[in-house]
Short mmCIF file of C-alpha atoms and ligand atoms in Angstrom, two decimals:
data_model
loop_
_atom_site.label_atom_id
_atom_site.label_comp_id
_atom_site.label_asym_id
_atom_site.label_seq_id
_atom_site.Cartn_x
_atom_site.Cartn_y
_atom_site.Cartn_z
CA MET A 27 -3.76 5.36 17.79
CA ARG A 28 -2.69 4.67 14.26
CA LYS A 29 -2.56 1.12 13.03
CA THR A 30 0.74 -0.44 11.94
CA ILE A 31 0.15 -2.38 8.82
CA ILE A 32 2.70 -4.51 7.08
CA ALA A 33 1.58 -5.37 3.63
CA GLY A 34 3.21 -7.44 0.95
CA ASN A 35 2.80 -6.43 -2.66
CA TRP A 36 3.55 -9.65 -4.69
CA LYS A 37 3.18 -7.68 -8.00
CA MET A 38 2.96 -10.05 -11.00
CA ASN A 39 4.25 -13.11 -9.10
CA LYS A 40 3.02 -16.43 -7.90
CA THR A 41 0.76 -19.06 -9.37
CA VAL A 42 -2.21 -20.41 -7.32
CA GLU A 43 -0.20 -23.33 -5.90
CA GLU A 44 2.74 -20.90 -4.88
CA THR A 45 0.18 -18.52 -3.33
CA LYS A 46 -1.21 -21.39 -1.26
CA SER A 47 2.12 -22.76 -0.03
CA MET A 48 3.60 -19.36 0.81
CA LEU A 49 0.53 -18.43 2.91
CA ILE A 50 0.45 -21.80 4.63
CA GLU A 51 4.05 -21.23 5.59
CA LEU A 52 3.48 -17.73 6.67
CA LYS A 53 0.59 -18.77 8.94
CA LYS A 54 2.77 -21.38 10.55
CA LEU A 55 5.45 -18.67 11.26
CA MET A 56 2.90 -16.32 12.87
CA THR A 57 2.43 -16.71 16.59
CA GLY A 58 -0.93 -15.05 16.83
CA LYS A 59 0.61 -12.34 19.09
CA GLU A 60 1.49 -10.01 16.31
CA SER A 61 0.31 -6.48 17.05
CA VAL A 62 0.59 -5.34 13.45
CA GLU A 63 -1.99 -5.98 10.78
CA VAL A 64 -0.71 -8.05 7.97
CA VAL A 65 -1.91 -7.87 4.40
CA ILE A 66 -0.92 -9.76 1.29
CA GLY A 67 -1.43 -8.17 -2.22
CA ALA A 68 -1.87 -11.18 -4.46
CA PRO A 69 -2.40 -11.13 -8.20
CA PHE A 70 -6.07 -11.38 -9.35
CA THR A 71 -5.77 -15.01 -10.34
CA SER A 72 -4.66 -16.07 -6.88
CA LEU A 73 -7.09 -13.91 -4.86
CA GLU A 74 -9.70 -16.59 -4.30
CA SER A 75 -7.24 -19.12 -3.00
CA ALA A 76 -5.40 -16.53 -0.93
CA VAL A 77 -8.63 -15.63 0.86
CA LYS A 78 -9.29 -19.31 1.62
CA ALA A 79 -5.66 -19.98 2.62
CA VAL A 80 -5.64 -17.09 5.31
CA GLU A 81 -8.97 -18.17 6.85
CA GLY A 82 -8.75 -18.19 10.68
CA SER A 83 -5.57 -16.12 10.60
CA ARG A 84 -4.80 -12.50 11.11
CA ILE A 85 -3.73 -12.06 7.39
CA SER A 86 -6.05 -10.06 5.12
CA ILE A 87 -5.98 -10.12 1.31
CA ALA A 88 -5.52 -7.06 -1.02
CA ALA A 89 -5.94 -6.83 -4.81
CA GLN A 90 -3.28 -4.82 -6.59
CA ASN A 91 -5.73 -2.78 -8.75
CA MET A 92 -9.35 -2.43 -9.63
CA TYR A 93 -11.59 -0.61 -12.16
CA PRO A 94 -13.83 2.09 -10.56
CA LYS A 95 -17.16 0.66 -11.88
CA SER A 96 -19.38 -2.03 -10.33
CA SER A 97 -19.78 -3.84 -13.74
CA GLY A 98 -20.18 -3.12 -17.47
CA ALA A 99 -18.40 -3.30 -20.78
CA TYR A 100 -14.69 -2.90 -19.56
CA THR A 101 -12.94 -5.79 -21.18
CA GLY A 102 -10.17 -7.29 -19.01
CA GLU A 103 -11.06 -5.21 -15.99
CA ILE A 104 -12.02 -6.24 -12.38
CA SER A 105 -14.66 -4.48 -10.32
CA PRO A 106 -14.86 -3.70 -6.61
CA GLU A 107 -17.99 -5.88 -6.49
CA MET A 108 -16.03 -8.83 -7.75
CA LEU A 109 -13.30 -8.26 -5.22
CA LYS A 110 -15.78 -8.03 -2.33
CA ASP A 111 -17.52 -11.15 -3.58
CA LEU A 112 -14.16 -13.08 -2.98
CA GLY A 113 -13.63 -11.69 0.48
CA VAL A 114 -10.92 -9.27 -0.54
CA GLU A 115 -10.52 -6.47 2.05
CA TYR A 116 -7.88 -4.04 0.76
CA VAL A 117 -6.88 -2.72 -2.66
CA ILE A 118 -3.53 -1.18 -3.71
CA LEU A 119 -4.18 1.81 -5.82
CA GLY A 120 -1.92 4.17 -7.85
CA HIS A 121 1.28 2.14 -7.61
CA SER A 122 4.18 3.81 -9.34
CA GLU A 123 4.39 0.94 -11.72
CA ARG A 124 0.65 1.56 -12.81
CA ARG A 125 1.29 5.31 -13.01
CA GLU A 126 4.46 4.63 -15.20
CA TYR A 127 3.45 1.68 -17.42
CA PHE A 128 -0.31 2.24 -17.57
CA LYS A 129 -0.43 6.07 -17.42
CA GLU A 130 -2.76 6.25 -14.53
CA SER A 131 -3.46 9.85 -13.60
CA ASN A 132 -4.13 11.28 -10.18
CA GLU A 133 -7.80 11.94 -11.29
CA PHE A 134 -8.31 8.32 -12.32
CA ILE A 135 -6.68 7.09 -9.11
CA ASN A 136 -8.93 9.40 -7.06
CA GLU A 137 -11.91 7.81 -8.86
CA LYS A 138 -10.72 4.42 -7.73
CA VAL A 139 -10.13 5.50 -4.12
CA LYS A 140 -13.61 6.83 -3.86
CA CYS A 141 -15.17 3.86 -5.54
CA ALA A 142 -13.19 1.43 -3.36
CA LEU A 143 -14.38 3.23 -0.29
CA SER A 144 -17.95 3.08 -1.45
CA TYR A 145 -17.72 -0.76 -1.62
CA GLY A 146 -16.10 -0.92 1.81
CA LEU A 147 -12.71 -1.89 0.44
CA THR A 148 -9.60 -0.28 2.16
CA PRO A 149 -7.62 1.66 -0.36
CA ILE A 150 -3.79 1.69 -0.14
CA LEU A 151 -3.01 4.85 -2.01
CA CYS A 152 0.58 4.80 -3.26
CA ILE A 153 2.50 7.95 -3.83
CA GLY A 154 6.16 8.83 -4.26
CA GLU A 155 8.75 10.92 -6.15
CA LYS A 156 11.13 9.85 -8.84
CA LEU A 157 14.89 10.28 -8.44
CA GLU A 158 14.93 13.43 -10.75
CA ASP A 159 12.20 14.95 -8.52
CA ARG A 160 14.22 14.44 -5.41
CA GLU A 161 17.45 15.65 -7.08
CA ASN A 162 15.66 18.84 -8.17
CA GLY A 163 14.21 19.56 -4.73
CA ARG A 164 10.58 18.60 -5.85
CA THR A 165 9.93 15.85 -3.39
CA LEU A 166 7.31 17.66 -1.36
CA GLU A 167 5.71 19.20 -4.37
CA VAL A 168 5.31 15.88 -6.18
CA ASN A 169 4.01 13.99 -3.12
CA GLU A 170 1.64 16.86 -2.14
CA LYS A 171 0.14 16.90 -5.59
CA GLN A 172 -0.38 13.05 -5.49
CA VAL A 173 -2.02 13.22 -2.01
CA ARG A 174 -4.17 16.23 -2.78
CA GLU A 175 -5.44 14.92 -6.07
CA GLY A 176 -5.53 11.21 -5.06
CA LEU A 177 -7.64 12.05 -2.01
CA ALA A 178 -9.67 14.92 -3.45
CA ASN A 179 -13.18 15.37 -2.25
CA LEU A 180 -12.93 12.82 0.58
CA THR A 181 -14.73 13.46 3.82
CA ASN A 182 -12.79 13.03 7.17
CA GLU A 183 -14.79 9.85 7.75
CA GLU A 184 -13.59 8.38 4.43
CA ALA A 185 -10.02 9.70 4.78
CA VAL A 186 -9.44 7.88 8.04
CA LYS A 187 -10.14 4.67 6.22
CA VAL A 188 -7.43 5.24 3.57
CA ILE A 189 -3.84 3.98 3.92
CA VAL A 190 -1.24 6.12 2.23
CA ALA A 191 1.90 4.28 1.08
CA TYR A 192 4.89 6.49 0.55
CA GLU A 193 7.13 4.71 -1.93
CA PRO A 194 10.03 6.73 -3.39
CA VAL A 195 10.22 5.39 -6.98
CA TRP A 196 14.08 5.46 -6.74
CA ALA A 197 13.91 3.02 -3.88
CA ILE A 198 11.58 0.38 -5.47
CA GLY A 199 13.37 -2.73 -6.43
CA THR A 200 16.72 -1.07 -6.45
CA GLY A 201 18.04 -2.07 -3.00
CA LYS A 202 18.36 1.66 -2.24
CA THR A 203 16.28 2.38 0.75
CA ALA A 204 15.58 5.93 2.04
CA THR A 205 17.33 6.28 5.35
CA PRO A 206 15.09 6.29 8.32
CA GLU A 207 15.62 9.99 8.86
CA MET A 208 14.99 10.80 5.10
CA ALA A 209 11.84 8.67 5.08
CA GLN A 210 10.54 10.14 8.35
CA GLU A 211 11.09 13.67 7.03
CA THR A 212 8.92 12.96 4.03
CA HIS A 213 6.30 11.11 5.97
CA LYS A 214 5.93 14.13 8.35
CA GLU A 215 5.49 16.42 5.31
CA ILE A 216 2.83 14.05 3.95
CA ARG A 217 1.15 14.10 7.28
CA GLU A 218 1.17 17.87 7.17
CA VAL A 219 -0.48 17.82 3.83
CA LEU A 220 -3.14 15.41 5.25
CA LYS A 221 -3.57 17.83 8.12
CA ALA A 222 -4.24 20.76 5.79
CA MET A 223 -6.89 18.55 4.06
CA PHE A 224 -8.45 16.63 6.94
CA GLY A 225 -7.41 18.43 10.18
CA ASP A 226 -6.78 16.16 13.19
CA THR A 227 -8.05 13.18 11.33
CA SER A 228 -4.55 13.24 9.74
CA GLU A 229 -3.07 11.86 13.09
CA GLU A 230 -5.20 8.63 12.50
CA ILE A 231 -4.14 7.90 8.95
CA THR A 232 -1.61 5.12 8.52
CA ILE A 233 1.34 6.06 6.27
CA GLN A 234 3.41 3.15 5.20
CA TYR A 235 6.91 3.26 3.80
CA GLY A 236 7.73 1.11 0.73
CA GLY A 237 10.89 0.70 -1.32
CA SER A 238 13.47 -2.08 -0.72
CA MET A 239 12.17 -2.59 2.78
CA ASN A 240 13.71 -5.79 4.07
CA ALA A 241 14.38 -7.87 7.33
CA LYS A 242 17.45 -5.82 7.97
CA ASN A 243 16.24 -2.25 7.59
CA ALA A 244 12.59 -2.59 8.63
CA LYS A 245 13.08 -2.13 12.42
CA GLU A 246 14.84 1.22 12.05
CA LEU A 247 12.31 2.49 9.54
CA LEU A 248 9.34 1.30 11.55
CA ALA A 249 10.66 2.98 14.74
CA MET A 250 10.15 6.39 13.18
CA ASN A 251 7.29 8.41 14.47
CA ASP A 252 5.37 9.00 11.24
CA ILE A 253 6.15 5.54 9.70
CA ASP A 254 3.22 3.29 10.40
CA GLY A 255 4.07 0.19 8.43
CA GLY A 256 5.45 -1.09 5.33
CA LEU A 257 4.43 -1.88 1.72
CA VAL A 258 6.93 -4.65 0.80
CA GLY A 259 7.67 -6.00 -2.65
CA GLY A 260 10.60 -8.40 -3.13
CA ALA A 261 10.91 -9.21 0.52
CA SER A 262 7.34 -10.30 0.78
CA LEU A 263 7.66 -13.15 -1.66
CA GLU A 264 9.17 -15.55 0.77
CA ALA A 265 7.62 -16.25 4.22
CA GLY A 266 10.99 -16.37 5.96
CA SER A 267 11.95 -12.81 4.99
CA PHE A 268 8.33 -11.40 5.34
CA ILE A 269 7.94 -12.78 8.81
CA GLU A 270 11.03 -10.85 9.97
CA ILE A 271 9.54 -7.58 8.79
CA ILE A 272 6.32 -8.40 10.55
CA LYS A 273 8.27 -8.98 13.65
CA ALA A 274 10.09 -5.82 13.36
CA GLY A 275 6.82 -4.03 13.55
CA LEU A 276 5.86 -5.57 16.86
P1 13P B 329 10.41 -3.52 -3.30
O1 13P B 329 10.15 -3.85 -1.84
O2 13P B 329 10.74 -4.72 -4.13
O3 13P B 329 11.46 -2.41 -3.44
O4 13P B 329 9.00 -3.00 -3.90
C1 13P B 329 8.30 -2.01 -3.19
C2 13P B 329 7.00 -1.81 -3.77
O5 13P B 329 6.89 -1.37 -4.87
C3 13P B 329 5.93 -2.33 -3.04
O6 13P B 329 4.66 -1.73 -3.58
#
């Protein structure tokens, strides 16, 4: 059985105080009966207080990036060891914003995925095509390359620990969601790529959808066979809207 994981990606939002108050509110709204796993991707500066705020709840904390070395002369970077030290359990890697603004390559992202796994962090590998790729019929080609190169040289035992987040770039922050059928089709294709790489292990790998997921469209998307959760941006910034997406995954 694949795990359904609803994760929020707060991106560059929320101070420490805002982090604490949102997580306290979210905890109050959760009943404890949620069958999905809940993850919050907080900014680096809020990670320590986020981990403390979710103690005793079923919420886990993710970082939004990391550098693939344990320590050293890498000014401004954060290591997996530092994340583990804080009690962080997941790390979002290869988000399209990092690919676009910070020119992260598949090769570099692959290094991060392997490094995260070696520290016992669960990587959430983001992939997804741009609008021009979809319009030119290159959706599968682009996603296949990102999956194959992002997960290169992983064993099946490692692959099963990875979460893949399919986030069509044209749907991020635009209010344009892929229809459930469109998303399902791509998720299925991604799972076929995973099958070619890791055989039956592919059936165990959680593939989240991301891109303008909200309280209104979550249920239909999450009902699809190969959609095993969501990576939510804007709608994860308020407890009231995020809890509705969590409930949609029940
Ligand atoms: P939005 O939900 O704001 O479209 O963002 C999606 C995303 O990029 C999550 O990583």
